[in-house]
Each structure stands twice: as structure tokens, then as C-alpha cells.
Short mmCIF file of C-alpha atoms and ligand atoms in Angstrom, two decimals:
data_model
loop_
_atom_site.label_atom_id
_atom_site.label_comp_id
_atom_site.label_asym_id
_atom_site.label_seq_id
_atom_site.Cartn_x
_atom_site.Cartn_y
_atom_site.Cartn_z
CA MET A 8 0.00 0.00 0.00
CA LYS A 9 1.32 3.45 -0.93
CA GLU A 10 -0.15 6.88 -0.20
CA VAL A 11 0.36 9.92 -2.42
CA TYR A 12 -0.64 13.41 -1.30
CA VAL A 13 -1.73 15.90 -3.91
CA ALA A 14 -2.40 19.64 -3.76
CA LYS A 15 -4.70 20.12 -6.76
CA THR A 16 -8.29 18.89 -6.51
CA ALA A 17 -10.06 19.56 -9.79
CA SER A 18 -13.39 17.94 -8.94
CA ARG A 19 -14.41 16.77 -5.49
CA GLY A 20 -15.44 13.28 -4.43
CA ILE A 21 -14.24 9.86 -3.33
CA ALA A 22 -13.62 6.92 -5.64
CA VAL A 23 -12.54 3.30 -5.33
CA ALA A 24 -11.85 1.22 -8.47
CA SER A 25 -9.16 -0.51 -10.43
CA VAL A 26 -6.96 1.52 -12.71
CA LEU A 27 -7.20 2.06 -16.43
CA LYS A 28 -3.80 3.29 -17.62
CA TYR A 29 -4.48 5.59 -20.49
CA GLN A 30 -1.45 5.60 -22.76
CA GLU A 31 -1.16 7.82 -25.75
CA PRO A 32 -0.02 6.77 -29.22
CA ASP A 33 3.39 7.95 -30.39
CA TYR A 34 2.92 11.26 -32.16
CA THR A 35 6.64 11.83 -32.81
CA PRO A 36 7.08 13.11 -36.37
CA ASP A 37 9.02 11.25 -39.02
CA ARG A 38 12.06 13.49 -39.47
CA SER A 39 12.87 12.83 -43.12
CA CYS A 40 14.00 15.82 -45.18
CA ILE A 41 12.30 16.94 -48.37
CA THR A 42 13.46 18.58 -51.58
CA GLU A 43 12.03 21.78 -53.03
CA ALA A 44 10.12 19.71 -55.56
CA GLN A 45 8.35 17.82 -52.75
CA ALA A 46 7.19 20.96 -50.91
CA ALA A 47 3.89 21.19 -52.79
CA GLU A 48 3.11 17.56 -51.96
CA GLU A 49 3.79 18.13 -48.24
CA LYS A 50 1.63 21.25 -48.26
CA ALA A 51 -1.15 19.23 -49.84
CA LYS A 52 -0.80 16.58 -47.09
CA PHE A 53 -1.21 19.31 -44.47
CA ALA A 54 -4.22 20.78 -46.30
CA LYS A 55 -5.88 17.34 -46.42
CA ALA A 56 -5.18 16.65 -42.71
CA LYS A 57 -6.51 20.09 -41.84
CA GLU A 58 -9.70 19.52 -43.82
CA THR A 59 -10.35 16.16 -42.14
CA VAL A 60 -9.70 17.57 -38.65
CA LYS A 61 -11.97 20.53 -39.39
CA ASN A 62 -14.79 18.19 -40.39
CA VAL A 63 -14.43 16.16 -37.19
CA LEU A 64 -14.26 19.30 -35.04
CA SER A 65 -17.24 20.92 -36.76
CA ALA A 66 -19.39 17.97 -35.75
CA LEU A 67 -18.07 18.09 -32.16
CA ALA A 68 -18.39 21.88 -31.96
CA ALA A 69 -22.16 21.63 -32.31
CA GLU A 70 -22.27 19.90 -28.91
CA ASN A 71 -19.41 21.48 -27.03
CA GLU A 72 -17.99 25.02 -27.16
CA ILE A 73 -14.48 23.78 -26.43
CA PHE A 74 -14.35 22.25 -29.90
CA ALA A 75 -15.61 25.45 -31.50
CA ALA A 76 -12.48 27.04 -30.04
CA HIS A 77 -10.39 24.15 -31.40
CA LEU A 78 -11.92 24.68 -34.80
CA ASP A 79 -10.79 28.32 -34.70
CA MET A 80 -7.31 27.16 -33.75
CA VAL A 81 -7.03 24.80 -36.75
CA ASP A 82 -8.11 27.61 -39.01
CA ASP A 83 -5.83 30.16 -37.42
CA PHE A 84 -3.53 32.10 -39.70
CA THR A 85 -0.52 31.63 -37.35
CA LEU A 86 -0.72 27.84 -37.75
CA GLN A 87 -1.05 27.97 -41.54
CA GLU A 88 1.74 30.53 -41.87
CA GLY A 89 4.06 28.59 -39.53
CA VAL A 90 3.57 25.28 -41.35
CA ASP A 91 3.91 26.83 -44.82
CA GLY A 92 7.10 28.63 -43.77
CA LYS A 93 8.68 25.46 -42.44
CA ILE A 94 7.79 23.40 -45.52
CA THR A 95 8.81 25.88 -48.20
CA GLY A 96 11.41 27.94 -46.31
CA GLU A 97 13.13 25.22 -44.24
CA LEU A 98 12.29 22.15 -46.38
CA LYS A 99 10.76 20.25 -43.49
CA ASN A 100 8.11 17.64 -44.14
CA ALA A 101 4.48 18.26 -43.12
CA GLN A 102 4.76 16.17 -39.91
CA VAL A 103 7.79 18.09 -38.63
CA ALA A 104 6.33 21.42 -39.74
CA VAL A 105 3.07 20.79 -37.87
CA HIS A 106 4.81 19.43 -34.78
CA GLU A 107 7.20 22.38 -34.51
CA THR A 108 4.58 25.06 -35.24
CA ILE A 109 2.19 23.61 -32.64
CA GLN A 110 5.01 23.53 -30.05
CA GLU A 111 5.86 27.17 -30.81
CA ILE A 112 2.25 28.33 -30.42
CA ALA A 113 1.85 26.28 -27.22
CA ALA A 114 5.07 27.79 -25.86
CA LEU A 115 3.66 31.28 -26.44
CA PHE A 116 0.56 30.45 -24.38
CA GLY A 117 2.73 28.72 -21.79
CA MET A 118 4.85 31.83 -21.29
CA ILE A 119 1.89 33.87 -20.06
CA ASP A 120 2.06 33.86 -16.30
CA ASP A 121 -1.56 32.96 -15.78
CA GLU A 122 -2.86 29.49 -15.10
CA TYR A 123 -5.93 29.91 -17.31
CA MET A 124 -3.89 31.01 -20.33
CA LYS A 125 -1.30 28.30 -19.70
CA GLU A 126 -4.08 25.75 -20.01
CA ARG A 127 -4.86 27.06 -23.50
CA ALA A 128 -1.52 25.55 -24.49
CA THR A 129 -3.21 22.18 -23.83
CA ASP A 130 -5.92 23.05 -26.32
CA ILE A 131 -3.48 23.81 -29.12
CA GLN A 132 -1.59 20.59 -28.30
CA ASP A 133 -4.87 18.71 -28.61
CA VAL A 134 -5.43 20.21 -32.03
CA GLY A 135 -1.82 19.28 -32.90
CA LYS A 136 -2.45 15.65 -31.94
CA ARG A 137 -5.44 15.41 -34.24
CA LEU A 138 -3.36 16.80 -37.11
CA MET A 139 -0.42 14.49 -36.35
CA ALA A 140 -2.74 11.48 -36.11
CA GLU A 141 -4.10 12.32 -39.57
CA LEU A 142 -0.62 12.83 -41.02
CA LYS A 143 0.70 9.62 -39.45
CA GLY A 144 -2.42 7.55 -40.09
CA ILE A 145 -2.95 6.80 -36.37
CA THR A 146 -6.38 5.98 -34.91
CA LEU A 147 -6.91 8.05 -31.75
CA PRO A 148 -7.48 6.07 -28.52
CA ASP A 149 -11.07 5.96 -27.35
CA ILE A 150 -11.95 6.22 -23.65
CA GLY A 151 -15.59 5.99 -24.72
CA SER A 152 -15.27 2.26 -25.34
CA LEU A 153 -14.66 1.48 -21.64
CA THR A 154 -17.15 -1.08 -20.33
CA ARG A 155 -16.02 -1.62 -16.73
CA GLU A 156 -15.74 0.69 -13.72
CA ALA A 157 -12.29 2.28 -13.58
CA ILE A 158 -10.21 5.19 -12.37
CA ILE A 159 -8.43 6.60 -15.40
CA VAL A 160 -4.79 7.47 -14.83
CA ALA A 161 -3.09 9.40 -17.63
CA LYS A 162 -0.11 11.66 -18.17
CA ASP A 163 -2.59 14.31 -19.24
CA LEU A 164 -6.04 14.20 -20.77
CA TYR A 165 -7.17 16.39 -23.59
CA PRO A 166 -10.67 17.74 -24.22
CA SER A 167 -11.05 15.30 -27.10
CA ASP A 168 -10.47 12.40 -24.66
CA THR A 169 -12.53 13.84 -21.86
CA VAL A 170 -15.79 14.49 -23.71
CA LYS A 171 -16.07 10.79 -24.55
CA ILE A 172 -16.04 9.82 -20.89
CA ASN A 173 -19.04 7.87 -19.70
CA PRO A 174 -19.57 8.62 -15.99
CA ASP A 175 -21.28 5.24 -15.53
CA PHE A 176 -17.86 3.60 -15.91
CA VAL A 177 -15.31 6.32 -15.19
CA LYS A 178 -15.35 6.63 -11.41
CA GLY A 179 -12.31 8.87 -11.05
CA ILE A 180 -9.62 10.67 -13.05
CA ILE A 181 -5.99 11.23 -12.12
CA THR A 182 -3.53 13.07 -14.35
CA GLU A 183 0.19 13.45 -13.78
CA GLU A 184 0.16 16.88 -15.40
CA GLY A 185 -2.47 19.60 -15.86
CA GLY A 186 -4.05 22.26 -13.69
CA VAL A 187 -7.39 22.93 -12.04
CA THR A 188 -8.52 25.30 -14.78
CA SER A 189 -7.82 22.76 -17.53
CA HIS A 190 -10.71 21.53 -19.60
CA VAL A 191 -10.36 18.05 -18.18
CA SER A 192 -11.04 19.62 -14.78
CA ILE A 193 -13.99 21.64 -16.06
CA ILE A 194 -15.57 18.68 -17.83
CA ALA A 195 -14.92 16.31 -14.91
CA LYS A 196 -16.54 18.79 -12.53
CA SER A 197 -19.59 19.07 -14.76
CA MET A 198 -19.91 15.25 -14.70
CA ASN A 199 -19.22 15.04 -10.96
CA ILE A 200 -16.27 12.70 -11.42
CA PRO A 201 -13.69 12.94 -8.61
CA THR A 202 -10.52 14.27 -10.24
CA LEU A 203 -6.99 15.01 -9.11
CA VAL A 204 -4.60 16.74 -11.51
CA GLY A 205 -0.91 17.58 -11.57
CA VAL A 206 -0.11 14.67 -9.22
CA GLY A 207 3.38 14.02 -10.64
CA ALA A 208 4.89 10.66 -11.65
CA LEU A 209 2.47 7.83 -10.90
CA LEU A 210 1.75 5.82 -14.07
CA ASP A 211 4.96 3.80 -14.04
CA SER A 212 4.33 2.50 -10.54
CA LEU A 213 0.90 1.11 -11.50
CA GLY A 214 -0.06 -2.22 -13.00
CA ASP A 215 -3.00 -2.45 -15.35
CA ASP A 216 -5.50 -3.60 -12.72
CA THR A 217 -4.01 -2.00 -9.62
CA VAL A 218 -6.75 -0.90 -7.22
CA ILE A 219 -6.77 2.75 -6.17
CA CYS A 220 -8.72 4.67 -3.54
CA MET A 221 -8.81 8.38 -4.15
CA ASP A 222 -10.00 11.19 -1.96
CA ALA A 223 -10.49 14.26 -4.13
CA GLU A 224 -11.58 16.22 -1.07
CA LYS A 225 -8.32 16.02 0.84
CA GLY A 226 -6.08 15.17 -2.11
CA ILE A 227 -5.04 11.61 -1.23
CA ILE A 228 -4.39 8.64 -3.52
CA VAL A 229 -3.95 5.19 -1.98
CA VAL A 230 -2.39 2.67 -4.33
CA ASP A 231 -2.99 -1.05 -3.51
CA PRO A 232 -5.03 -0.39 -0.35
CA ASP A 233 -5.21 -3.08 2.35
CA GLU A 234 -8.61 -4.53 3.30
CA LYS A 235 -9.15 -2.09 6.14
CA THR A 236 -8.40 0.99 4.00
CA LEU A 237 -10.56 -0.32 1.19
CA ALA A 238 -13.53 -0.75 3.53
CA GLU A 239 -12.90 2.68 5.03
CA TYR A 240 -12.93 4.35 1.60
CA GLN A 241 -16.04 2.46 0.48
CA ALA A 242 -17.84 3.75 3.57
CA ARG A 243 -16.58 7.29 3.03
CA LYS A 244 -17.66 7.17 -0.59
CA GLU A 245 -21.20 6.33 0.47
CA ASP A 246 -21.17 9.08 3.12
CA TYR A 247 -19.88 11.56 0.57
CA GLU A 248 -22.65 10.65 -1.87
CA LYS A 249 -25.27 11.15 0.85
CA GLU A 250 -23.69 14.49 1.74
CA ARG A 251 -23.73 15.57 -1.90
CA ILE A 252 -27.41 14.77 -2.21
CA ARG A 253 -28.12 16.62 1.02
CA LEU A 254 -26.29 19.71 -0.31
CA LEU A 255 -28.18 19.43 -3.60
CA ASN A 256 -31.43 19.48 -1.66
CA LEU A 257 -30.30 22.63 0.14
CA ARG A 258 -29.60 24.35 -3.15
CA ASN A 259 -33.09 25.75 -3.48
CA THR A 260 -33.08 27.21 0.01
CA PRO A 261 -32.31 30.95 0.02
CA ALA A 262 -29.21 31.81 2.06
CA VAL A 263 -30.82 33.21 5.21
CA THR A 264 -29.05 33.08 8.57
CA ALA A 265 -30.83 31.75 11.67
CA ASP A 266 -31.40 35.35 12.81
CA GLY A 267 -33.13 36.14 9.52
CA LYS A 268 -30.49 38.01 7.54
CA ARG A 269 -30.65 37.30 3.80
CA ILE A 270 -27.14 36.91 2.45
CA SER A 271 -26.40 37.34 -1.22
CA LEU A 272 -24.58 34.32 -2.70
CA CYS A 273 -22.85 35.12 -5.97
CA ALA A 274 -20.37 33.59 -8.36
CA ASN A 275 -17.01 34.67 -9.77
CA VAL A 276 -16.76 34.05 -13.50
CA GLY A 277 -14.46 34.68 -16.46
CA ASN A 278 -16.73 33.95 -19.41
CA LEU A 279 -20.25 33.04 -20.53
CA GLU A 280 -19.65 29.33 -20.01
CA ASP A 281 -18.82 29.96 -16.34
CA ILE A 282 -22.04 31.96 -15.95
CA GLN A 283 -24.10 29.11 -17.34
CA LYS A 284 -22.49 26.67 -14.89
CA ALA A 285 -22.86 29.05 -11.95
CA LEU A 286 -26.57 29.55 -12.62
CA GLU A 287 -27.14 25.86 -11.84
CA MET A 288 -26.06 26.63 -8.27
CA ASN A 289 -29.06 28.90 -7.64
CA ILE A 290 -27.03 32.06 -7.27
CA ASP A 291 -28.16 35.61 -6.55
CA GLY A 292 -25.94 37.03 -9.25
CA ILE A 293 -22.39 37.42 -10.48
CA GLY A 294 -20.26 39.24 -7.91
CA LEU A 295 -17.17 39.31 -10.11
CA PHE A 296 -16.91 39.02 -13.88
CA ARG A 297 -13.15 39.05 -14.52
CA SER A 298 -13.29 40.91 -17.84
CA GLU A 299 -9.55 40.51 -18.41
CA PHE A 300 -10.09 36.98 -19.73
CA LEU A 301 -11.89 38.50 -22.68
CA TYR A 302 -8.76 40.53 -23.37
CA MET A 303 -6.32 37.69 -22.68
CA GLU A 304 -8.05 35.21 -24.98
CA ASN A 305 -8.00 37.69 -27.82
CA THR A 306 -5.39 38.60 -30.41
CA HIS A 307 -6.18 42.32 -30.08
CA PHE A 308 -7.85 44.69 -27.62
CA PRO A 309 -11.51 43.62 -27.95
CA THR A 310 -13.57 46.32 -29.63
CA GLU A 311 -16.63 47.94 -28.07
CA GLU A 312 -18.90 45.74 -30.24
CA GLU A 313 -17.03 42.55 -29.36
CA GLN A 314 -17.32 43.38 -25.68
CA PHE A 315 -20.95 44.48 -25.96
CA ASP A 316 -21.75 41.13 -27.53
CA VAL A 317 -20.34 39.25 -24.51
CA TYR A 318 -21.61 41.58 -21.76
CA SER A 319 -25.12 41.83 -23.20
CA LYS A 320 -25.33 38.04 -23.49
CA ALA A 321 -24.04 37.78 -19.89
CA ALA A 322 -26.68 40.26 -18.69
CA GLN A 323 -29.43 38.30 -20.40
CA LEU A 324 -28.17 35.02 -18.98
CA CYS A 325 -27.98 36.52 -15.51
CA PRO A 326 -30.55 39.32 -15.20
CA GLN A 327 -29.95 39.34 -11.45
CA GLU A 328 -26.87 41.34 -10.45
CA LEU A 329 -23.95 41.16 -12.91
CA THR A 330 -20.84 42.91 -11.61
CA ILE A 331 -18.35 43.50 -14.40
CA ARG A 332 -14.90 44.41 -13.19
CA THR A 333 -13.06 46.67 -15.60
CA LEU A 334 -9.81 45.40 -17.06
CA ASP A 335 -7.45 44.07 -14.37
CA ILE A 336 -4.35 43.41 -16.40
CA GLY A 337 -0.69 43.70 -15.37
CA GLY A 338 0.79 42.03 -12.30
CA ASP A 339 0.82 38.38 -13.39
CA LYS A 340 -1.65 38.85 -16.25
CA GLU A 341 -0.21 39.78 -19.65
CA LEU A 342 -1.55 40.27 -23.15
CA SER A 343 0.04 38.50 -26.12
CA TYR A 344 -0.59 41.57 -28.33
CA PHE A 345 0.63 44.33 -26.04
CA GLU A 346 4.17 44.78 -24.79
CA PHE A 347 4.44 45.77 -21.14
CA ASP A 348 7.66 47.44 -19.99
CA LYS A 349 9.78 45.16 -17.84
CA GLU A 350 9.08 46.04 -14.20
CA GLU A 351 11.02 45.23 -11.03
CA ASN A 352 7.80 44.60 -9.10
CA PRO A 353 4.92 43.94 -11.48
CA PHE A 354 2.40 43.53 -8.63
CA LEU A 355 3.32 47.03 -7.49
CA GLY A 356 3.46 48.28 -11.03
CA TRP A 357 1.39 49.45 -13.92
CA ARG A 358 -1.75 47.36 -13.56
CA ALA A 359 -5.55 47.44 -13.48
CA ILE A 360 -7.19 50.87 -13.12
CA ARG A 361 -3.80 52.55 -13.56
CA ILE A 362 -3.62 51.17 -17.10
CA SER A 363 -7.27 51.96 -17.85
CA LEU A 364 -6.89 55.59 -16.80
CA ASP A 365 -3.67 55.94 -18.82
CA MET A 366 -5.17 54.29 -21.92
CA LYS A 367 -8.38 56.25 -21.92
CA ASP A 368 -9.59 55.31 -25.43
CA MET A 369 -9.27 51.63 -24.61
CA PHE A 370 -11.02 52.20 -21.25
CA LYS A 371 -13.87 54.01 -22.98
CA GLN A 372 -14.47 51.11 -25.37
CA GLN A 373 -15.01 48.88 -22.35
CA LEU A 374 -17.16 51.32 -20.38
CA ARG A 375 -19.38 52.06 -23.38
CA ALA A 376 -19.88 48.33 -23.94
CA ILE A 377 -20.83 47.79 -20.28
CA LEU A 378 -23.13 50.83 -20.17
CA ARG A 379 -24.94 49.57 -23.27
CA ALA A 380 -25.20 46.03 -21.87
CA GLY A 381 -26.78 47.59 -18.79
CA VAL A 382 -30.16 47.82 -20.52
CA PHE A 383 -30.37 44.00 -20.60
CA GLY A 384 -30.20 43.36 -16.87
CA HIS A 385 -28.85 44.64 -13.56
CA VAL A 386 -25.28 45.38 -14.60
CA ARG A 387 -22.80 47.04 -12.22
CA ILE A 388 -19.34 48.40 -12.95
CA MET A 389 -16.51 47.67 -10.54
CA PHE A 390 -13.06 49.31 -10.61
CA PRO A 391 -10.03 47.24 -9.48
CA MET A 392 -6.95 48.25 -7.43
CA MET A 393 -8.15 51.66 -6.29
CA ILE A 394 -5.83 53.64 -4.03
CA SER A 395 -7.15 57.19 -4.12
CA LEU A 396 -10.31 59.26 -4.37
CA GLU A 397 -8.73 61.01 -7.35
CA GLU A 398 -8.64 57.68 -9.19
CA LEU A 399 -12.25 56.91 -8.35
CA ARG A 400 -13.35 60.36 -9.43
CA ALA A 401 -11.32 60.14 -12.66
CA ALA A 402 -12.85 56.74 -13.48
CA LYS A 403 -16.35 58.05 -12.76
CA GLU A 404 -15.69 61.05 -14.98
CA VAL A 405 -14.79 58.76 -17.89
CA VAL A 406 -18.08 56.92 -17.29
CA GLU A 407 -19.94 60.25 -17.47
CA GLU A 408 -18.12 61.12 -20.70
CA CYS A 409 -19.16 57.78 -22.20
CA LYS A 410 -22.76 58.32 -21.14
CA ALA A 411 -22.82 61.75 -22.80
CA GLU A 412 -21.42 60.28 -26.02
CA LEU A 413 -23.92 57.42 -26.06
CA LYS A 414 -26.75 59.86 -25.44
CA ALA A 415 -25.63 62.08 -28.32
CA GLU A 416 -25.37 59.02 -30.57
CA GLY A 417 -28.88 57.93 -29.59
CA LYS A 418 -27.67 54.58 -28.25
CA ALA A 419 -29.49 52.88 -25.35
CA TYR A 420 -27.54 52.59 -22.09
CA ASP A 421 -28.14 52.37 -18.36
CA GLU A 422 -28.12 55.93 -17.04
CA ASN A 423 -28.21 54.76 -13.40
CA ILE A 424 -25.57 52.06 -13.54
CA GLU A 425 -23.97 51.46 -10.13
CA LEU A 426 -20.27 52.26 -9.86
CA GLY A 427 -18.44 50.29 -7.20
CA MET A 428 -14.89 49.37 -6.39
CA MET A 429 -12.68 46.57 -5.19
CA ILE A 430 -11.09 46.98 -1.80
CA GLU A 431 -7.81 45.18 -2.32
CA THR A 432 -5.10 47.68 -1.45
CA PRO A 433 -4.12 48.84 2.05
CA ALA A 434 -4.78 52.44 0.93
CA SER A 435 -8.39 51.63 0.05
CA VAL A 436 -8.87 50.02 3.48
CA LEU A 437 -7.55 53.06 5.31
CA MET A 438 -9.62 55.36 3.11
CA ALA A 439 -12.75 53.18 3.21
CA GLU A 440 -14.88 55.82 4.96
CA GLU A 441 -14.07 58.42 2.32
CA PHE A 442 -14.50 55.96 -0.55
CA ALA A 443 -17.86 54.82 0.84
CA LYS A 444 -19.22 58.33 0.36
CA GLU A 445 -18.48 58.20 -3.38
CA ALA A 446 -18.75 54.54 -4.42
CA ASP A 447 -22.05 52.67 -4.80
CA PHE A 448 -20.69 49.40 -3.40
CA PHE A 449 -17.52 47.69 -2.17
CA SER A 450 -16.20 44.23 -2.92
CA ILE A 451 -13.25 43.05 -0.84
CA GLY A 452 -10.56 41.30 -2.87
CA THR A 453 -8.81 39.24 -0.22
CA ASN A 454 -6.40 37.69 -2.73
CA ASP A 455 -4.59 40.94 -3.36
CA LEU A 456 -5.43 42.50 -0.02
CA THR A 457 -3.71 39.65 1.85
CA GLN A 458 -0.68 39.91 -0.42
CA TYR A 459 -0.36 43.67 0.04
CA LEU A 460 -1.09 43.74 3.78
CA LEU A 461 1.29 40.92 4.63
CA ALA A 462 3.89 41.78 1.98
CA ILE A 463 3.69 38.19 0.72
CA ASP A 464 3.51 37.46 -3.01
CA ARG A 465 0.24 35.55 -3.51
CA GLY A 466 1.92 33.14 -5.94
CA ASN A 467 5.10 32.39 -3.97
CA LYS A 468 4.98 28.68 -3.11
CA LYS A 469 7.70 29.02 -0.49
CA LEU A 470 5.53 31.43 1.49
CA ALA A 471 2.21 29.72 0.84
CA ASP A 472 1.82 28.70 4.51
CA LYS A 473 2.30 32.29 5.66
CA TYR A 474 -0.09 33.77 3.09
CA ASP A 475 -3.14 33.68 5.33
CA TYR A 476 -6.37 35.66 5.12
CA PHE A 477 -7.09 34.71 8.73
CA HIS A 478 -4.11 36.84 9.80
CA PRO A 479 -5.44 39.32 12.38
CA ALA A 480 -4.34 42.28 10.23
CA VAL A 481 -6.45 41.05 7.31
CA LEU A 482 -9.43 40.35 9.58
CA LYS A 483 -9.17 43.82 11.13
CA ALA A 484 -9.03 45.38 7.68
CA ILE A 485 -12.14 43.48 6.56
CA ALA A 486 -14.09 44.44 9.68
CA HIS A 487 -13.10 48.08 9.20
CA VAL A 488 -14.18 48.14 5.55
CA ILE A 489 -17.57 46.56 6.27
CA LYS A 490 -18.24 49.06 9.06
CA ALA A 491 -17.17 51.98 6.89
CA GLY A 492 -19.41 50.84 4.03
CA HIS A 493 -22.43 50.31 6.27
CA LYS A 494 -21.95 53.69 7.92
CA GLU A 495 -22.56 55.26 4.50
CA GLY A 496 -25.35 52.83 3.66
CA ILE A 497 -23.61 50.89 0.90
CA LYS A 498 -23.41 47.11 0.53
CA VAL A 499 -20.12 45.37 1.15
CA GLY A 500 -19.33 42.10 -0.59
CA MET A 501 -16.26 39.93 -0.93
CA CYS A 502 -14.99 38.28 -4.10
CA GLY A 503 -11.55 37.06 -3.01
CA GLU A 504 -11.00 33.35 -2.30
CA MET A 505 -11.84 33.84 1.38
CA ALA A 506 -15.52 34.29 0.44
CA GLY A 507 -15.60 30.70 -0.83
CA ASP A 508 -13.94 29.22 2.25
CA ALA A 509 -16.58 27.48 4.38
CA LYS A 510 -14.32 27.96 7.44
CA ALA A 511 -14.49 31.75 7.05
CA VAL A 512 -18.27 32.06 6.78
CA LYS A 513 -19.06 32.40 10.48
CA LYS A 514 -16.45 35.10 10.99
CA LEU A 515 -17.54 37.06 7.93
CA LEU A 516 -21.18 36.89 8.99
CA GLU A 517 -20.24 38.19 12.43
CA MET A 518 -18.62 41.11 10.66
CA GLU A 519 -21.90 41.56 8.73
CA LEU A 520 -20.63 40.96 5.21
CA ASP A 521 -23.56 41.37 2.79
CA GLU A 522 -22.46 39.37 -0.21
CA PHE A 523 -20.21 36.35 -0.75
CA SER A 524 -18.92 35.83 -4.29
CA MET A 525 -16.88 32.74 -5.15
CA SER A 526 -16.20 30.08 -7.76
CA ALA A 527 -19.33 28.04 -8.47
CA GLY A 528 -17.94 24.86 -6.87
CA SER A 529 -17.87 26.43 -3.39
CA ILE A 530 -21.42 27.80 -3.34
CA ASP A 531 -23.19 24.72 -1.91
CA TYR A 532 -20.71 24.54 0.96
CA VAL A 533 -20.93 28.22 1.82
CA ARG A 534 -24.73 28.14 1.61
CA GLU A 535 -24.79 25.28 4.11
CA GLN A 536 -22.62 27.22 6.53
CA ILE A 537 -24.81 30.31 6.22
CA LEU A 538 -27.94 28.28 6.93
CA ASN A 539 -26.28 26.81 10.03
CA VAL A 540 -25.11 30.06 11.57
C1 PEP B 6 -8.72 39.63 -5.34
O1 PEP B 6 -7.66 40.23 -5.45
O2 PEP B 6 -9.14 39.16 -4.25
C2 PEP B 6 -9.58 39.42 -6.51
C3 PEP B 6 -10.78 38.91 -6.41
O3 PEP B 6 -9.07 39.74 -7.73
P1 PEP B 6 -8.01 38.83 -8.55
O4 PEP B 6 -7.89 37.53 -7.82
O5 PEP B 6 -8.58 38.70 -9.90
O6 PEP B 6 -6.78 39.66 -8.48
MG1 MG B 7 -7.22 41.41 -7.25
#
């Protein structure tokens, strides 16, 4: 019996089953050289492979948005240009040209210091595998043909593998690589399959029918469990299932504390897909729409129309509150199409509202899009990283300018849109009373606030145990902000990770926090805590 401890839980749950080792075919390209005369033939091979892959993806795209994105990737100019250049310019055959171009594009995504964007490298690799399989005449492995209960263990799983999963047979998923925002994680979560990702080397130590117990709550894998452990996990699995059903039954209960206070339970999202998922959790609205993902997924600053399209759809999907945070770029979030100056301390640098106020035309495109989307629901604007009243006033002035323009152009917009702000800098905490007189609402961003108050980089693994939002300084700051907001009659919410931590609920309710906004997966647990307090 061997125990492995893992930090990344992608989808909660407990599973016990024998292993299915999922091995990939060999996609290594044949490295033979070509002559100039053969270039046209190699280009034709690529064109044929591309056409076949496009046909397969078009069919899949009708059922799953992920494949619509893959379809765009196959058709992308960068891929075509890269492959053509390598065939004609460097006389590489189609297999090598595709392999190298895909690696280059994936490396570009991988360089962005953001977990979500890093995962997009997996998508382009998935597309690359389809193309390589076509070029090499390989039949892709099919998880869908599984007919016994199993825990799948793989180096990594790609969306094309994951969508075929049948939850009747796949009881758990473990991948050696991958992150919690990967598509395998998203799909596994939607199917309620316990999943642990990024667990490190494991495959080689497993036989084909090795039994595994996995706890995707605490992050434990037990390989070859003894009888006692096996029985223990079976019992816990049943308890977990009962608990899940109990939480599901609570889902329709409004979050009201025992003393009758109605608490708003909201979700943090990055795109329309997230909103759809979050709505299943019976939420009161979206407390944080991280608009930067729209910018990071793009190849250019999204135009007003492109943004309006997304925000108006979001407002229609979620006509309850929809809080759109204006661009929060910089720090660890970069854009592939915009060069940031190298900074000594990017988290203390040119980021978020500082960029928006400096790049006013770009800021106005976003504000106009949000104002226009406001007619479709209850949309609110939230400014990130505020440190001074001057900044808040400047941002509000740009909003007024946009309103005047829209009015003159005869375009519909929300004249009374609420303008709130994140409290995530020490300055905004100390100035909370003044800010509360001029902002319509506050949302406390404990992720940055903890980092700035404790002078601990939020991403530094070495300091992870000291990065603690229960630190008395952070708790004092939160209490102060809530009091300051209430004194001026504005609502105070929280959209940092602390809001989704069931252990923090009691404390935050004592401080009279009005709104908890978190990733969708935490909502059931926080609701239960609220109902119990
Ligand atoms: C925060 O800082 O708490 C927050 C919610 O914003 P982000 O995590 O996007 O910086
Ligand atoms: Mg923040």
C-alpha cells in the first residue's frame, strides 16, 4: 500500500476502483527531409489533414464550445503561416512542420504567467495531436469504449479524450500533469467525477489492474489499499454521496441566517460558459466578472462591439446582479498583443485601473460596452486596485463622458448604472470611509489585499503557509471596511477566495458581510454554513 498526497483537486469526491492506464499513441514526427520539388506535396498533405480535422471538429463543436475554439485554432492564420514557412522555407516535411509550429504556439501560451492562459496551451496541443494522427495515419485512442468501472490514470487528458467519458464507468480521473482550470477539470466537474490533476509521476508504478482509492476532497491517492483501507474508503464514498445529495437538496433554500439576515450568494466568472455553470447553483448574481479573460483570450484589444456582444449576453443570462470588473491586467496577467515594460515589481506596477486611466480610449471602449449592456439586466461596474479618491473620481468622470457620447449618438444605455470598487489595497482600506461616500458598493478582494497587507507574493509557493487571510491584520481590515461601508449605507461584498472558504463564513457573517462571491464549486458549501449560523 502506498499513499500519495496531492495539492490540486479539480473535482471533489471519493472513488474506489481498479486503474485504467491511459497511454497515448506515439505522435513523434518522421524526421525525413524533403526537396524543393516535394514541398507542394507536403503542403497538400497538411491541407488534407486540416480539412479532415476541421470536419471532425465541426461535428463536435455543435455539442461542445471547447471544440468550437479548437476549430478556430485549426483555421488560425498563425498555424497555416508557420507550417507553410517550415515546408517551403526550411524544407521540413508536413509532420515536422506541424509538430514544430504547434510547439511554438503552445510555448507562447505557456509563457503567459496565468494558469488559465497556460491551459490554453493544452488546447493547441490537442489540435496538434489530431493533425499528427491524420498525417501519421494513427487511430486516436477511445476512452468511450470502456465497459467496466475504472479510475483513469493518464499523463494528461485532452478535451477530445474527456468528452467521450461515460460517468457510468469512469469513477475517477488522475492526471500526472495539468491544472485545475484545464478543460479536463472543467468537464470532470460538470460530470461530478472525482478528479486530481498535476499529481506528478504515478503511471509507471501502476499495474493495469491496480486498485486505487482516491479522496479528491483532501487530495489523497492510496495505491494497492489493504482490506481495512478499502472498507474505510467504500464507507466514506457512500457518506460523501449522501452528503452531496443533502447539499443538492439545500440548493433551493435561500441563504438566510438563523437570525433572519438574507445573504447574497454570488459567483465569480471569467466567461459566458462559467455563468451558465454558476446559474445551476441557484445564485443571486455574479459578484465578479473578470473581464480581463476576454482581453487575454483575444489577439487584439476587444472592440466595443465585441465586448458588448459578450456583456449583453451575460446580462441576459444573468438578469440578477452582474458585476463587471473593468480590465485588471498587469501584475501576473499579460496580453500577447501588447508589450508591457519590464518592471522590477509587477504587482506594485502598472496594472488594473492605472492602465485603464492611462489608456483612456481603450477604457472608454469597455465602459461604453458595459453601459450599453446595462439595458439588458442589472449590470454594475466595478473598478479594481483603487488607491485614491482622485482615481475613483477620474474613473467616474470617464463613465460620465461615455454616457454623454452614447446619449448624443442615440444609443441605449443604463443611465443609473452602479459604480463600485474593489477593496484590495491597504490604501483603500484606510480610506474606506471616504471611498464609501463616493462609491455605490464595495467588494473586498482578499487575494490581493492579503498579499499587500502581509507583503507576501500571492503566488510564492515558499511562502504559501504564511499567506493567510485569517491573519489578524487582514481580519481587522475586513471588519473596518464593512463598518465603513455600512456607515454610509452601501453594501459590502467579498470576491476574493476567502468568500468561498466554508471555514471563514461564520467570521464574515459576524462582521456583517452582505455578499459572498466565489467560484461556483464552493457555493453549496458556503450556503450550508450560512444556513447553520
Ligand atoms: C482579489 O484580489 O481578491 C480578486 C478577487 O481579484 P483577482 O484575484 O482577480 O486579483
Ligand atoms: Mg485582485
